[in-house]
DNA sequence: ATCGCTCTGTACGTTTGCGCACACATGAAC
DNA sequence: GTTCATGTGTGCGCAAACGTACAGAGCGAT
């Protein structure tokens, strides 16, 4: 019934890929390729920013921490973005938690080097600010989505987002993790997932999820999906 | 039982006030002082950015629009900030709605002049990016707050925020408006407000609100209030 | 083959908030 | 003072989600 797929295309971070050749060449020596593991915490609120990460195929979850009991995912970051917006805006510390949702590679640069590079005001700066903007839009929209839409729709939305970022209909995510992302009970996810499976839109087992009917799932998802999906295009 | 207070201190926008004298002098000719009226819409999602506004004593509500039925306030902007973050990040259009919550004065600058000024990379740019960062943090935190906390706590939070920005315990806000901000029913606000009044924390009548026990209200409010309150300090 | 951990399913009462509908109160306008 | 718009109060029934608890299912490890 289920099949694990771990194959991985070697697609680089899009922001870096968009840089002019010269700037890219000059920049590369500053970067170090790192491999990040699922569950790893890249940042905690209040923590000093040491590194900026540009995901290749790793998937990062950005989470607002309210207190011990409450935390809520506000954005999902893949190769279209980067971790460390705060540094680009002149802040010294993170305000959110960043955890690895799916293991993979990323390019990492030291905070100081990053800031210096931005001073030059080149293409990197432009890309970084541009992304910052769409990240803000994403966060704001997700906020409203979490406020208004039912768990089932939000779950569909979230699964589709992951699919798009991962580039595959198969990925791993437990109900527990999803519940933390959507800010609901684990049982709430189980129930919603159950309903989606009953309609043959998805299939899952012990953390392995498969989208079996993407088009159908899109119909169930709230319109927020469409909005967030290509938010980086319409900025 | 109730008293309208319309007196208004002439306090300038803090971001502009923080600029070095020389930069401030050079910049001022570009600005035009405008008076904004309650309910006025400064920006709609998708609309081209023509002007950037730096509030003096006007209060702006930043709202994410999901669809015809659903909209949610994600931030409240007073003289510590400005409207038009998108422009500073290189975007040409707004992504959110900005409405005037309380009438007052602001300094306005054309989008082109604003962008050119930012190119210089002076103190204004630093201030602008810095504020962008705290705005993001505010939006993210508000998102979580809206997800987890009860209406009553959020209402208390929201009233205190307005008080701080207005600099007075008296201001005008109808239940209807508050309901749109918190993304709940009007009746939900009425009920919560009722409860707060029963405890002698606030008083109100037909749009006029008075905080009669600020300390008490703070206890009722979620901790988010403390966080958002001076978010601009700890950035 | 069994144990044990993690993940998923089910259940139950409770709370919060929703949608709707309508009554009442206030203050400004005439 | 009467009228009228706007703001506030109340009262339903209902749906969604919560907190909690526990039972079964899958899979790896010994």
PDB file of N, CA and C in Angstrom, chain B residues 166-234:
ATOM      1  N   UNK B 166      -2.441  55.734  21.475  1.00  0.00           N
ATOM      2  CA  UNK B 166      -3.157  56.995  21.556  1.00  0.00           C
ATOM      3  C   UNK B 166      -2.601  57.860  22.683  1.00  0.00           C
ATOM      4  N   UNK B 167      -2.109  57.203  23.698  1.00  0.00           N
ATOM      5  CA  UNK B 167      -1.569  57.938  24.837  1.00  0.00           C
ATOM      6  C   UNK B 167      -2.661  58.461  25.753  1.00  0.00           C
ATOM      7  N   UNK B 168      -3.784  57.777  25.763  1.00  0.00           N
ATOM      8  CA  UNK B 168      -4.899  58.203  26.609  1.00  0.00           C
ATOM      9  C   UNK B 168      -5.779  56.992  26.916  1.00  0.00           C
ATOM     10  N   UNK B 169      -6.454  57.062  28.044  1.00  0.00           N
ATOM     11  CA  UNK B 169      -7.359  55.975  28.405  1.00  0.00           C
ATOM     12  C   UNK B 169      -8.723  56.092  27.722  1.00  0.00           C
ATOM     13  N   UNK B 170      -8.890  57.180  27.000  1.00  0.00           N
ATOM     14  CA  UNK B 170     -10.162  57.395  26.321  1.00  0.00           C
ATOM     15  C   UNK B 170      -9.962  57.379  24.815  1.00  0.00           C
ATOM     16  N   UNK B 171     -10.755  56.608  24.145  1.00  0.00           N
ATOM     17  CA  UNK B 171     -10.698  56.611  22.681  1.00  0.00           C
ATOM     18  C   UNK B 171     -12.007  56.070  22.135  1.00  0.00           C
ATOM     19  N   UNK B 172     -12.160  56.115  20.841  1.00  0.00           N
ATOM     20  CA  UNK B 172     -13.425  55.665  20.271  1.00  0.00           C
ATOM     21  C   UNK B 172     -13.204  54.446  19.383  1.00  0.00           C
ATOM     22  N   UNK B 173     -14.029  53.452  19.606  1.00  0.00           N
ATOM     23  CA  UNK B 173     -13.984  52.195  18.847  1.00  0.00           C
ATOM     24  C   UNK B 173     -15.301  51.471  19.088  1.00  0.00           C
ATOM     25  N   UNK B 174     -15.998  51.144  18.054  1.00  0.00           N
ATOM     26  CA  UNK B 174     -17.247  50.407  18.249  1.00  0.00           C
ATOM     27  C   UNK B 174     -16.964  48.905  18.327  1.00  0.00           C
ATOM     28  N   UNK B 175     -17.909  48.193  18.876  1.00  0.00           N
ATOM     29  CA  UNK B 175     -17.787  46.743  18.944  1.00  0.00           C
ATOM     30  C   UNK B 175     -17.647  46.162  17.540  1.00  0.00           C
ATOM     31  N   UNK B 176     -18.370  46.759  16.639  1.00  0.00           N
ATOM     32  CA  UNK B 176     -18.337  46.312  15.257  1.00  0.00           C
ATOM     33  C   UNK B 176     -16.908  46.362  14.701  1.00  0.00           C
ATOM     34  N   UNK B 177     -16.239  47.495  14.905  1.00  0.00           N
ATOM     35  CA  UNK B 177     -14.869  47.643  14.420  1.00  0.00           C
ATOM     36  C   UNK B 177     -13.943  46.653  15.107  1.00  0.00           C
ATOM     37  N   UNK B 178     -14.080  46.545  16.399  1.00  0.00           N
ATOM     38  CA  UNK B 178     -13.231  45.628  17.150  1.00  0.00           C
ATOM     39  C   UNK B 178     -13.418  44.199  16.657  1.00  0.00           C
ATOM     40  N   UNK B 179     -14.657  43.856  16.335  1.00  0.00           N
ATOM     41  CA  UNK B 179     -14.920  42.495  15.879  1.00  0.00           C
ATOM     42  C   UNK B 179     -14.189  42.219  14.566  1.00  0.00           C
ATOM     43  N   UNK B 180     -14.134  43.210  13.710  1.00  0.00           N
ATOM     44  CA  UNK B 180     -13.416  43.030  12.448  1.00  0.00           C
ATOM     45  C   UNK B 180     -11.915  42.878  12.690  1.00  0.00           C
ATOM     46  N   UNK B 181     -11.435  43.615  13.652  1.00  0.00           N
ATOM     47  CA  UNK B 181     -10.002  43.542  13.937  1.00  0.00           C
ATOM     48  C   UNK B 181      -9.608  42.180  14.478  1.00  0.00           C
ATOM     49  N   UNK B 182     -10.409  41.672  15.406  1.00  0.00           N
ATOM     50  CA  UNK B 182     -10.073  40.393  16.021  1.00  0.00           C
ATOM     51  C   UNK B 182     -10.580  39.209  15.198  1.00  0.00           C
ATOM     52  N   UNK B 183     -11.344  39.504  14.173  1.00  0.00           N
ATOM     53  CA  UNK B 183     -11.846  38.420  13.329  1.00  0.00           C
ATOM     54  C   UNK B 183     -12.892  37.566  14.018  1.00  0.00           C
ATOM     55  N   UNK B 184     -13.756  38.201  14.809  1.00  0.00           N
ATOM     56  CA  UNK B 184     -14.832  37.466  15.490  1.00  0.00           C
ATOM     57  C   UNK B 184     -16.157  38.168  15.239  1.00  0.00           C
ATOM     58  N   UNK B 185     -17.256  37.602  15.773  1.00  0.00           N
ATOM     59  CA  UNK B 185     -18.556  38.231  15.601  1.00  0.00           C
ATOM     60  C   UNK B 185     -18.654  39.505  16.427  1.00  0.00           C
ATOM     61  N   UNK B 186     -19.507  40.392  16.007  1.00  0.00           N
ATOM     62  CA  UNK B 186     -19.719  41.606  16.783  1.00  0.00           C
ATOM     63  C   UNK B 186     -20.214  41.220  18.167  1.00  0.00           C
ATOM     64  N   UNK B 187     -21.107  40.260  18.217  1.00  0.00           N
ATOM     65  CA  UNK B 187     -21.672  39.824  19.485  1.00  0.00           C
ATOM     66  C   UNK B 187     -20.598  39.278  20.418  1.00  0.00           C
ATOM     67  N   UNK B 188     -19.599  38.662  19.834  1.00  0.00           N
ATOM     68  CA  UNK B 188     -18.502  38.137  20.633  1.00  0.00           C
ATOM     69  C   UNK B 188     -17.816  39.250  21.400  1.00  0.00           C
ATOM     70  N   UNK B 189     -17.631  40.380  20.737  1.00  0.00           N
ATOM     71  CA  UNK B 189     -17.026  41.537  21.391  1.00  0.00           C
ATOM     72  C   UNK B 189     -17.939  42.076  22.484  1.00  0.00           C
ATOM     73  N   UNK B 190     -19.213  42.194  22.154  1.00  0.00           N
ATOM     74  CA  UNK B 190     -20.171  42.716  23.128  1.00  0.00           C
ATOM     75  C   UNK B 190     -20.116  41.908  24.418  1.00  0.00           C
ATOM     76  N   UNK B 191     -20.127  40.613  24.270  1.00  0.00           N
ATOM     77  CA  UNK B 191     -20.095  39.739  25.431  1.00  0.00           C
ATOM     78  C   UNK B 191     -18.813  39.931  26.242  1.00  0.00           C
ATOM     79  N   UNK B 192     -17.706  39.945  25.536  1.00  0.00           N
ATOM     80  CA  UNK B 192     -16.414  40.092  26.220  1.00  0.00           C
ATOM     81  C   UNK B 192     -16.315  41.460  26.886  1.00  0.00           C
ATOM     82  N   UNK B 193     -16.729  42.483  26.172  1.00  0.00           N
ATOM     83  CA  UNK B 193     -16.667  43.844  26.717  1.00  0.00           C
ATOM     84  C   UNK B 193     -17.546  43.947  27.966  1.00  0.00           C
ATOM     85  N   UNK B 194     -18.669  43.332  27.863  1.00  0.00           N
ATOM     86  CA  UNK B 194     -19.591  43.289  28.987  1.00  0.00           C
ATOM     87  C   UNK B 194     -18.909  42.727  30.226  1.00  0.00           C
ATOM     88  N   UNK B 195     -18.235  41.629  30.024  1.00  0.00           N
ATOM     89  CA  UNK B 195     -17.547  40.974  31.136  1.00  0.00           C
ATOM     90  C   UNK B 195     -16.472  41.890  31.722  1.00  0.00           C
ATOM     91  N   UNK B 196     -15.749  42.567  30.841  1.00  0.00           N
ATOM     92  CA  UNK B 196     -14.697  43.462  31.324  1.00  0.00           C
ATOM     93  C   UNK B 196     -15.295  44.635  32.105  1.00  0.00           C
ATOM     94  N   UNK B 197     -16.420  45.115  31.618  1.00  0.00           N
ATOM     95  CA  UNK B 197     -17.054  46.235  32.308  1.00  0.00           C
ATOM     96  C   UNK B 197     -17.580  45.802  33.671  1.00  0.00           C
ATOM     97  N   UNK B 198     -18.112  44.588  33.708  1.00  0.00           N
ATOM     98  CA  UNK B 198     -18.653  44.074  34.974  1.00  0.00           C
ATOM     99  C   UNK B 198     -17.574  44.045  36.049  1.00  0.00           C
ATOM    100  N   UNK B 199     -16.331  43.900  35.595  1.00  0.00           N
ATOM    101  CA  UNK B 199     -15.218  43.864  36.559  1.00  0.00           C
ATOM    102  C   UNK B 199     -14.598  45.236  36.751  1.00  0.00           C
ATOM    103  N   UNK B 200     -15.288  46.254  36.220  1.00  0.00           N
ATOM    104  CA  UNK B 200     -14.812  47.638  36.372  1.00  0.00           C
ATOM    105  C   UNK B 200     -13.435  47.888  35.767  1.00  0.00           C
ATOM    106  N   UNK B 201     -13.130  47.160  34.714  1.00  0.00           N
ATOM    107  CA  UNK B 201     -11.839  47.381  34.062  1.00  0.00           C
ATOM    108  C   UNK B 201     -11.974  48.427  32.964  1.00  0.00           C
ATOM    109  N   UNK B 202     -13.116  48.417  32.330  1.00  0.00           N
ATOM    110  CA  UNK B 202     -13.363  49.408  31.284  1.00  0.00           C
ATOM    111  C   UNK B 202     -14.781  49.963  31.437  1.00  0.00           C
ATOM    112  N   UNK B 203     -15.020  51.020  30.686  1.00  0.00           N
ATOM    113  CA  UNK B 203     -16.378  51.534  30.573  1.00  0.00           C
ATOM    114  C   UNK B 203     -16.560  51.933  29.119  1.00  0.00           C
ATOM    115  N   UNK B 204     -17.785  51.910  28.653  1.00  0.00           N
ATOM    116  CA  UNK B 204     -17.993  52.286  27.257  1.00  0.00           C
ATOM    117  C   UNK B 204     -19.445  52.606  26.981  1.00  0.00           C
ATOM    118  N   UNK B 205     -19.617  53.354  25.914  1.00  0.00           N
ATOM    119  CA  UNK B 205     -20.964  53.697  25.486  1.00  0.00           C
ATOM    120  C   UNK B 205     -20.930  54.214  24.059  1.00  0.00           C
ATOM    121  N   UNK B 206     -21.600  53.553  23.199  1.00  0.00           N
ATOM    122  CA  UNK B 206     -21.755  54.000  21.824  1.00  0.00           C
ATOM    123  C   UNK B 206     -20.443  54.441  21.182  1.00  0.00           C
ATOM    124  N   UNK B 207     -19.474  53.601  21.237  1.00  0.00           N
ATOM    125  CA  UNK B 207     -18.228  53.883  20.530  1.00  0.00           C
ATOM    126  C   UNK B 207     -17.174  54.588  21.350  1.00  0.00           C
ATOM    127  N   UNK B 208     -17.566  55.118  22.492  1.00  0.00           N
ATOM    128  CA  UNK B 208     -16.573  55.746  23.362  1.00  0.00           C
ATOM    129  C   UNK B 208     -16.118  54.745  24.400  1.00  0.00           C
ATOM    130  N   UNK B 209     -14.826  54.527  24.428  1.00  0.00           N
ATOM    131  CA  UNK B 209     -14.292  53.550  25.367  1.00  0.00           C
ATOM    132  C   UNK B 209     -13.367  54.221  26.360  1.00  0.00           C
ATOM    133  N   UNK B 210     -13.455  53.807  27.601  1.00  0.00           N
ATOM    134  CA  UNK B 210     -12.536  54.297  28.626  1.00  0.00           C
ATOM    135  C   UNK B 210     -11.968  53.110  29.382  1.00  0.00           C
ATOM    136  N   UNK B 211     -10.659  53.125  29.528  1.00  0.00           N
ATOM    137  CA  UNK B 211     -10.028  52.115  30.374  1.00  0.00           C
ATOM    138  C   UNK B 211      -9.990  52.682  31.775  1.00  0.00           C
ATOM    139  N   UNK B 212     -10.704  52.031  32.678  1.00  0.00           N
ATOM    140  CA  UNK B 212     -10.826  52.576  34.029  1.00  0.00           C
ATOM    141  C   UNK B 212      -9.876  51.908  35.011  1.00  0.00           C
ATOM    142  N   UNK B 213      -9.329  50.779  34.586  1.00  0.00           N
ATOM    143  CA  UNK B 213      -8.373  50.083  35.447  1.00  0.00           C
ATOM    144  C   UNK B 213      -7.343  49.383  34.570  1.00  0.00           C
ATOM    145  N   UNK B 214      -6.342  50.161  34.181  1.00  0.00           N
ATOM    146  CA  UNK B 214      -5.337  49.666  33.250  1.00  0.00           C
ATOM    147  C   UNK B 214      -4.590  48.456  33.775  1.00  0.00           C
ATOM    148  N   UNK B 215      -4.209  48.520  35.032  1.00  0.00           N
ATOM    149  CA  UNK B 215      -3.448  47.422  35.628  1.00  0.00           C
ATOM    150  C   UNK B 215      -4.281  46.149  35.622  1.00  0.00           C
ATOM    151  N   UNK B 216      -5.539  46.285  35.986  1.00  0.00           N
ATOM    152  CA  UNK B 216      -6.431  45.137  35.996  1.00  0.00           C
ATOM    153  C   UNK B 216      -6.604  44.558  34.603  1.00  0.00           C
ATOM    154  N   UNK B 217      -6.709  45.441  33.647  1.00  0.00           N
ATOM    155  CA  UNK B 217      -6.900  45.010  32.271  1.00  0.00           C
ATOM    156  C   UNK B 217      -5.687  44.236  31.768  1.00  0.00           C
ATOM    157  N   UNK B 218      -4.530  44.671  32.202  1.00  0.00           N
ATOM    158  CA  UNK B 218      -3.301  43.991  31.797  1.00  0.00           C
ATOM    159  C   UNK B 218      -3.260  42.558  32.319  1.00  0.00           C
ATOM    160  N   UNK B 219      -3.846  42.374  33.487  1.00  0.00           N
ATOM    161  CA  UNK B 219      -3.868  41.025  34.046  1.00  0.00           C
ATOM    162  C   UNK B 219      -4.759  40.105  33.224  1.00  0.00           C
ATOM    163  N   UNK B 220      -5.844  40.668  32.716  1.00  0.00           N
ATOM    164  CA  UNK B 220      -6.770  39.886  31.916  1.00  0.00           C
ATOM    165  C   UNK B 220      -6.179  39.581  30.536  1.00  0.00           C
ATOM    166  N   UNK B 221      -5.433  40.557  30.024  1.00  0.00           N
ATOM    167  CA  UNK B 221      -4.866  40.401  28.678  1.00  0.00           C
ATOM    168  C   UNK B 221      -3.856  39.271  28.654  1.00  0.00           C
ATOM    169  N   UNK B 222      -3.715  38.662  27.498  1.00  0.00           N
ATOM    170  CA  UNK B 222      -2.719  37.613  27.356  1.00  0.00           C
ATOM    171  C   UNK B 222      -1.324  38.246  27.384  1.00  0.00           C
ATOM    172  N   UNK B 223      -0.342  37.422  27.604  1.00  0.00           N
ATOM    173  CA  UNK B 223       1.034  37.918  27.693  1.00  0.00           C
ATOM    174  C   UNK B 223       1.498  38.529  26.377  1.00  0.00           C
ATOM    175  N   UNK B 224       0.759  38.230  25.318  1.00  0.00           N
ATOM    176  CA  UNK B 224       1.092  38.797  24.019  1.00  0.00           C
ATOM    177  C   UNK B 224       1.158  40.319  24.092  1.00  0.00           C
ATOM    178  N   UNK B 225       0.327  40.872  24.952  1.00  0.00           N
ATOM    179  CA  UNK B 225       0.333  42.329  25.066  1.00  0.00           C
ATOM    180  C   UNK B 225       1.719  42.834  25.422  1.00  0.00           C
ATOM    181  N   UNK B 226       2.289  42.269  26.447  1.00  0.00           N
ATOM    182  CA  UNK B 226       3.619  42.692  26.880  1.00  0.00           C
ATOM    183  C   UNK B 226       4.645  42.505  25.768  1.00  0.00           C
ATOM    184  N   UNK B 227       4.455  41.439  25.035  1.00  0.00           N
ATOM    185  CA  UNK B 227       5.402  41.159  23.963  1.00  0.00           C
ATOM    186  C   UNK B 227       5.295  42.202  22.850  1.00  0.00           C
ATOM    187  N   UNK B 228       4.090  42.427  22.398  1.00  0.00           N
ATOM    188  CA  UNK B 228       3.885  43.336  21.273  1.00  0.00           C
ATOM    189  C   UNK B 228       4.131  44.787  21.667  1.00  0.00           C
ATOM    190  N   UNK B 229       3.762  45.083  22.900  1.00  0.00           N
ATOM    191  CA  UNK B 229       3.869  46.454  23.427  1.00  0.00           C
ATOM    192  C   UNK B 229       5.205  47.117  23.100  1.00  0.00           C
ATOM    193  N   UNK B 230       6.254  46.459  23.524  1.00  0.00           N
ATOM    194  CA  UNK B 230       7.554  47.085  23.285  1.00  0.00           C
ATOM    195  C   UNK B 230       8.418  46.231  22.373  1.00  0.00           C
ATOM    196  N   UNK B 231       7.781  45.728  21.352  1.00  0.00           N
ATOM    197  CA  UNK B 231       8.486  44.903  20.395  1.00  0.00           C
ATOM    198  C   UNK B 231       9.519  45.731  19.645  1.00  0.00           C
ATOM    199  N   UNK B 232       9.267  47.010  19.580  1.00  0.00           N
ATOM    200  CA  UNK B 232      10.173  47.873  18.828  1.00  0.00           C
ATOM    201  C   UNK B 232      11.436  48.179  19.604  1.00  0.00           C
ATOM    202  N   UNK B 233      11.347  47.957  20.893  1.00  0.00           N
ATOM    203  CA  UNK B 233      12.532  48.158  21.696  1.00  0.00           C
ATOM    204  C   UNK B 233      13.508  47.012  21.561  1.00  0.00           C
ATOM    205  N   UNK B 234      12.964  45.794  21.579  1.00  0.00           N
ATOM    206  CA  UNK B 234      13.852  44.648  21.672  1.00  0.00           C
ATOM    207  C   UNK B 234      14.285  44.084  20.330  1.00  0.00           C
TER     208      UNK B 234
END
